[in-house]
PDB file of C-alpha atoms in Angstrom:
ATOM      1  CA  PRO A   1    -127.047 -36.168 -70.557  1.00 63.00           C
ATOM      2  CA  GLN A   2    -126.191 -36.188 -74.255  1.00 78.00           C
ATOM      3  CA  ASN A   3    -122.815 -37.532 -75.382  1.00 85.00           C
ATOM      4  CA  PRO A   4    -121.531 -35.117 -78.062  1.00 80.00           C
ATOM      5  CA  PHE A   5    -119.034 -37.753 -79.272  1.00 83.00           C
ATOM      6  CA  GLU A   6    -121.513 -40.631 -79.572  1.00 86.00           C
ATOM      7  CA  GLY A   7    -121.447 -40.702 -83.372  1.00 87.00           C
ATOM      8  CA  ASP A   8    -119.732 -39.121 -86.346  1.00 88.00           C
ATOM      9  CA  ILE A   9    -121.434 -35.730 -86.701  1.00 86.00           C
ATOM     10  CA  ARG A  10    -119.374 -34.323 -89.557  1.00 88.00           C
ATOM     11  CA  VAL A  11    -121.403 -32.750 -92.350  1.00 91.00           C
ATOM     12  CA  ALA A  12    -120.470 -31.731 -95.891  1.00 91.00           C
ATOM     13  CA  ARG A  13    -118.193 -28.687 -96.027  1.00 90.00           C
ATOM     14  CA  LYS A  14    -120.217 -25.497 -96.292  1.00 92.00           C
ATOM     15  CA  ALA A  15    -119.248 -22.779 -98.767  1.00 91.00           C
ATOM     16  CA  TYR A  16    -116.709 -20.194 -97.637  1.00 88.00           C
ATOM     17  CA  VAL A  17    -118.137 -16.778 -96.756  1.00 88.00           C
ATOM     18  CA  HIS A  18    -116.069 -14.041 -98.402  1.00 84.00           C
ATOM     19  CA  ASP A  19    -118.461 -11.153 -97.776  1.00 88.00           C
ATOM     20  CA  GLN A  20    -116.882  -9.274 -94.861  1.00 85.00           C
ATOM     21  CA  LYS A  21    -120.196  -7.843 -93.661  1.00 90.00           C
ATOM     22  CA  LYS A  22    -121.693 -11.349 -93.387  1.00 92.00           C
ATOM     23  CA  ARG A  23    -118.603 -12.602 -91.542  1.00 86.00           C
ATOM     24  CA  ASP A  24    -118.657  -9.648 -89.146  1.00 86.00           C
ATOM     25  CA  ALA A  25    -122.334 -10.285 -88.386  1.00 89.00           C
ATOM     26  CA  VAL A  26    -121.277 -13.622 -86.858  1.00 86.00           C
ATOM     27  CA  ILE A  27    -117.923 -12.886 -85.219  1.00 83.00           C
ATOM     28  CA  LYS A  28    -118.484  -9.275 -84.123  1.00 85.00           C
ATOM     29  CA  GLN A  29    -121.668  -9.430 -82.089  1.00 85.00           C
ATOM     30  CA  ALA A  30    -121.611  -6.664 -79.504  1.00 84.00           C
ATOM     31  CA  PHE A  31    -122.633  -7.428 -75.944  1.00 85.00           C
ATOM     32  CA  SER A  32    -126.140  -6.533 -74.880  1.00 87.00           C
ATOM     33  CA  LYS A  33    -128.015  -7.524 -71.711  1.00 89.00           C
ATOM     34  CA  ASP A  34    -131.103  -8.038 -73.877  1.00 91.00           C
ATOM     35  CA  LYS A  35    -129.397 -10.929 -75.699  1.00 87.00           C
ATOM     36  CA  ILE A  36    -128.684 -12.938 -72.522  1.00 90.00           C
ATOM     37  CA  PRO A  37    -131.143 -15.804 -72.000  1.00 88.00           C
ATOM     38  CA  SER A  38    -132.312 -16.285 -68.421  1.00 88.00           C
ATOM     39  CA  ASP A  39    -131.867 -20.061 -68.376  1.00 93.00           C
ATOM     40  CA  LEU A  40    -128.120 -20.461 -69.063  1.00 96.00           C
ATOM     41  CA  ASP A  41    -126.203 -23.530 -67.894  1.00 97.00           C
ATOM     42  CA  ALA A  42    -122.739 -22.004 -68.352  1.00 97.00           C
ATOM     43  CA  ILE A  43    -121.049 -18.669 -68.959  1.00 96.00           C
ATOM     44  CA  ILE A  44    -117.576 -18.856 -70.505  1.00 97.00           C
ATOM     45  CA  ILE A  45    -115.220 -15.901 -70.336  1.00 96.00           C
ATOM     46  CA  GLY A  46    -112.972 -15.702 -73.400  1.00 94.00           C
ATOM     47  CA  SER A  47    -113.485 -16.904 -76.952  1.00 92.00           C
ATOM     48  CA  GLY A  48    -110.052 -18.373 -77.616  1.00 91.00           C
ATOM     49  CA  ILE A  49    -109.402 -22.041 -78.373  1.00 89.00           C
ATOM     50  CA  GLY A  50    -110.278 -23.192 -74.848  1.00 93.00           C
ATOM     51  CA  GLY A  51    -113.403 -21.082 -74.463  1.00 95.00           C
ATOM     52  CA  MET A  52    -114.812 -21.938 -77.877  1.00 93.00           C
ATOM     53  CA  THR A  53    -113.981 -25.637 -77.487  1.00 92.00           C
ATOM     54  CA  SER A  54    -115.621 -25.781 -74.054  1.00 95.00           C
ATOM     55  CA  GLY A  55    -118.652 -23.884 -75.310  1.00 95.00           C
ATOM     56  CA  ALA A  56    -119.057 -26.112 -78.363  1.00 93.00           C
ATOM     57  CA  ILE A  57    -118.800 -29.345 -76.361  1.00 93.00           C
ATOM     58  CA  LEU A  58    -121.237 -28.130 -73.693  1.00 94.00           C
ATOM     59  CA  SER A  59    -123.643 -26.946 -76.377  1.00 93.00           C
ATOM     60  CA  LYS A  60    -123.464 -30.271 -78.205  1.00 91.00           C
ATOM     61  CA  ALA A  61    -124.215 -31.955 -74.855  1.00 92.00           C
ATOM     62  CA  GLY A  62    -127.481 -29.994 -74.729  1.00 92.00           C
ATOM     63  CA  LYS A  63    -126.391 -27.159 -72.440  1.00 94.00           C
ATOM     64  CA  ARG A  64    -127.240 -23.493 -73.005  1.00 95.00           C
ATOM     65  CA  VAL A  65    -123.953 -21.612 -73.145  1.00 96.00           C
ATOM     66  CA  LEU A  66    -122.943 -17.954 -73.333  1.00 95.00           C
ATOM     67  CA  VAL A  67    -119.384 -17.159 -74.472  1.00 94.00           C
ATOM     68  CA  LEU A  68    -118.210 -13.643 -73.643  1.00 93.00           C
ATOM     69  CA  GLU A  69    -115.237 -11.870 -75.258  1.00 91.00           C
ATOM     70  CA  GLN A  70    -113.809  -8.434 -74.424  1.00 89.00           C
ATOM     71  CA  HIS A  71    -112.321  -7.920 -77.897  1.00 87.00           C
ATOM     72  CA  ASP A  72    -114.636  -6.801 -80.704  1.00 83.00           C
ATOM     73  CA  GLN A  73    -114.097 -10.134 -82.501  1.00 83.00           C
ATOM     74  CA  ALA A  74    -114.325 -13.729 -81.318  1.00 84.00           C
ATOM     75  CA  GLY A  75    -111.441 -16.143 -81.658  1.00 85.00           C
ATOM     76  CA  GLY A  76    -108.633 -15.096 -79.331  1.00 84.00           C
ATOM     77  CA  CYS A  77    -105.255 -15.933 -80.874  1.00 83.00           C
ATOM     78  CA  CYS A  78    -107.066 -17.802 -83.642  1.00 82.00           C
ATOM     79  CA  HIS A  79    -108.976 -14.884 -85.116  1.00 81.00           C
ATOM     80  CA  SER A  80    -108.006 -13.162 -88.323  1.00 82.00           C
ATOM     81  CA  PHE A  81    -108.554  -9.745 -89.844  1.00 81.00           C
ATOM     82  CA  ILE A  82    -108.581  -8.249 -93.315  1.00 82.00           C
ATOM     83  CA  ASP A  83    -106.443  -5.246 -94.227  1.00 86.00           C
ATOM     84  CA  LYS A  84    -106.023  -3.849 -97.741  1.00 89.00           C
ATOM     85  CA  GLY A  85    -107.647  -6.952 -99.221  1.00 82.00           C
ATOM     86  CA  TYR A  86    -105.383  -9.468 -97.448  1.00 84.00           C
ATOM     87  CA  GLU A  87    -106.452 -11.758 -94.613  1.00 81.00           C
ATOM     88  CA  TRP A  88    -104.041 -12.024 -91.674  1.00 83.00           C
ATOM     89  CA  ASP A  89    -103.947 -14.338 -88.665  1.00 81.00           C
ATOM     90  CA  VAL A  90    -102.920 -12.847 -85.343  1.00 80.00           C
ATOM     91  CA  GLY A  91    -101.323 -15.719 -83.518  1.00 76.00           C
ATOM     92  CA  ILE A  92    -101.408 -19.350 -84.480  1.00 75.00           C
ATOM     93  CA  HIS A  93     -99.970 -19.926 -87.945  1.00 71.00           C
ATOM     94  CA  TYR A  94    -100.133 -23.704 -88.094  1.00 78.00           C
ATOM     95  CA  ILE A  95    -101.265 -26.672 -86.025  1.00 80.00           C
ATOM     96  CA  GLY A  96     -99.643 -30.064 -86.469  1.00 76.00           C
ATOM     97  CA  GLU A  97    -101.292 -33.494 -86.579  1.00 80.00           C
ATOM     98  CA  MET A  98    -104.336 -32.344 -88.533  1.00 82.00           C
ATOM     99  CA  GLY A  99    -103.673 -34.165 -91.784  1.00 75.00           C
ATOM    100  CA  SER A 100    -103.803 -37.735 -92.931  1.00 72.00           C
ATOM    101  CA  PRO A 101    -103.992 -40.319 -91.496  1.00 72.00           C
ATOM    102  CA  GLN A 102    -106.809 -39.321 -89.178  1.00 83.00           C
ATOM    103  CA  THR A 103    -105.197 -38.407 -85.837  1.00 86.00           C
ATOM    104  CA  LEU A 104    -106.848 -38.206 -82.424  1.00 87.00           C
ATOM    105  CA  ASN A 105    -106.580 -34.391 -82.419  1.00 86.00           C
ATOM    106  CA  LYS A 106    -108.177 -34.110 -85.872  1.00 88.00           C
ATOM    107  CA  THR A 107    -110.949 -36.539 -84.904  1.00 88.00           C
ATOM    108  CA  LEU A 108    -111.790 -34.490 -81.800  1.00 88.00           C
ATOM    109  CA  LEU A 109    -111.742 -31.200 -83.721  1.00 89.00           C
ATOM    110  CA  ASP A 110    -113.891 -32.685 -86.509  1.00 90.00           C
ATOM    111  CA  GLN A 111    -116.484 -33.676 -83.908  1.00 90.00           C
ATOM    112  CA  ILE A 112    -116.431 -30.269 -82.198  1.00 91.00           C
ATOM    113  CA  ALA A 113    -116.611 -28.289 -85.477  1.00 91.00           C
ATOM    114  CA  ASP A 114    -118.888 -30.683 -87.426  1.00 92.00           C
ATOM    115  CA  GLY A 115    -116.029 -31.289 -89.877  1.00 89.00           C
ATOM    116  CA  GLN A 116    -116.114 -27.669 -91.086  1.00 91.00           C
ATOM    117  CA  ILE A 117    -112.426 -26.830 -90.591  1.00 87.00           C
ATOM    118  CA  GLU A 118    -110.298 -27.498 -93.632  1.00 85.00           C
ATOM    119  CA  TRP A 119    -106.564 -28.019 -93.176  1.00 84.00           C
ATOM    120  CA  ALA A 120    -103.754 -27.332 -95.642  1.00 81.00           C
ATOM    121  CA  PRO A 121    -101.057 -30.014 -95.502  1.00 79.00           C
ATOM    122  CA  LEU A 122     -97.650 -29.109 -94.106  1.00 78.00           C
ATOM    123  CA  GLU A 123     -94.404 -30.144 -95.731  1.00 76.00           C
ATOM    124  CA  ASP A 124     -92.644 -33.004 -93.921  1.00 74.00           C
ATOM    125  CA  ASP A 125     -89.802 -30.705 -92.812  1.00 74.00           C
ATOM    126  CA  PHE A 126     -91.909 -27.630 -92.045  1.00 76.00           C
ATOM    127  CA  ASP A 127     -89.856 -26.614 -89.011  1.00 81.00           C
ATOM    128  CA  VAL A 128     -86.087 -26.292 -89.124  1.00 84.00           C
ATOM    129  CA  ILE A 129     -83.727 -25.686 -86.227  1.00 88.00           C
ATOM    130  CA  GLN A 130     -80.648 -23.705 -87.312  1.00 89.00           C
ATOM    131  CA  ILE A 131     -77.545 -23.363 -85.166  1.00 92.00           C
ATOM    132  CA  GLY A 132     -75.002 -20.779 -86.234  1.00 89.00           C
ATOM    133  CA  TYR A 133     -74.933 -18.361 -89.155  1.00 87.00           C
ATOM    134  CA  ASP A 134     -73.942 -18.287 -92.819  1.00 86.00           C
ATOM    135  CA  GLU A 135     -71.987 -21.246 -94.273  1.00 85.00           C
ATOM    136  CA  LYS A 136     -71.009 -22.434 -90.776  1.00 88.00           C
ATOM    137  CA  SER A 137     -74.608 -23.024 -89.752  1.00 91.00           C
ATOM    138  CA  ARG A 138     -76.069 -26.444 -89.162  1.00 92.00           C
ATOM    139  CA  ARG A 139     -79.715 -27.109 -90.039  1.00 89.00           C
ATOM    140  CA  TYR A 140     -81.849 -29.810 -88.471  1.00 90.00           C
ATOM    141  CA  PRO A 141     -85.291 -30.448 -89.980  1.00 86.00           C
ATOM    142  CA  VAL A 142     -88.055 -31.326 -87.522  1.00 81.00           C
ATOM    143  CA  ALA A 143     -90.620 -33.701 -88.999  1.00 72.00           C
ATOM    144  CA  THR A 144     -94.241 -32.551 -88.628  1.00 61.00           C
TER     145      THR A 144
END
């Protein structure tokens, strides 16, 4: 069997796709029996982080994979939508440990996604725990 993590498989960042029709053609593919190959190795139910990660790793290992999603768009809690010209995420707003230096999580994700996911850096004190209200409150920054 192929080892999908045998070498560094990152490739140069591809251009962003801003045309909504082109994006929808990829992430909103309706189910059809005619599209199902007969020689599948795995069928994954759900296109969230776990389903897409599993599907990508199996595919990179040479397996033929079908990922099914009941929603009209792939991505689970990680998908986004556009309304009135603004793009919104539906669940996850940030993920830590994806910056510099190269972390284990970022290395794994780079291998799974061919280095195509670009991360915006977080401020050091991105999260703050606040106890109490007004001038009596105490704030405790949580380093990212």
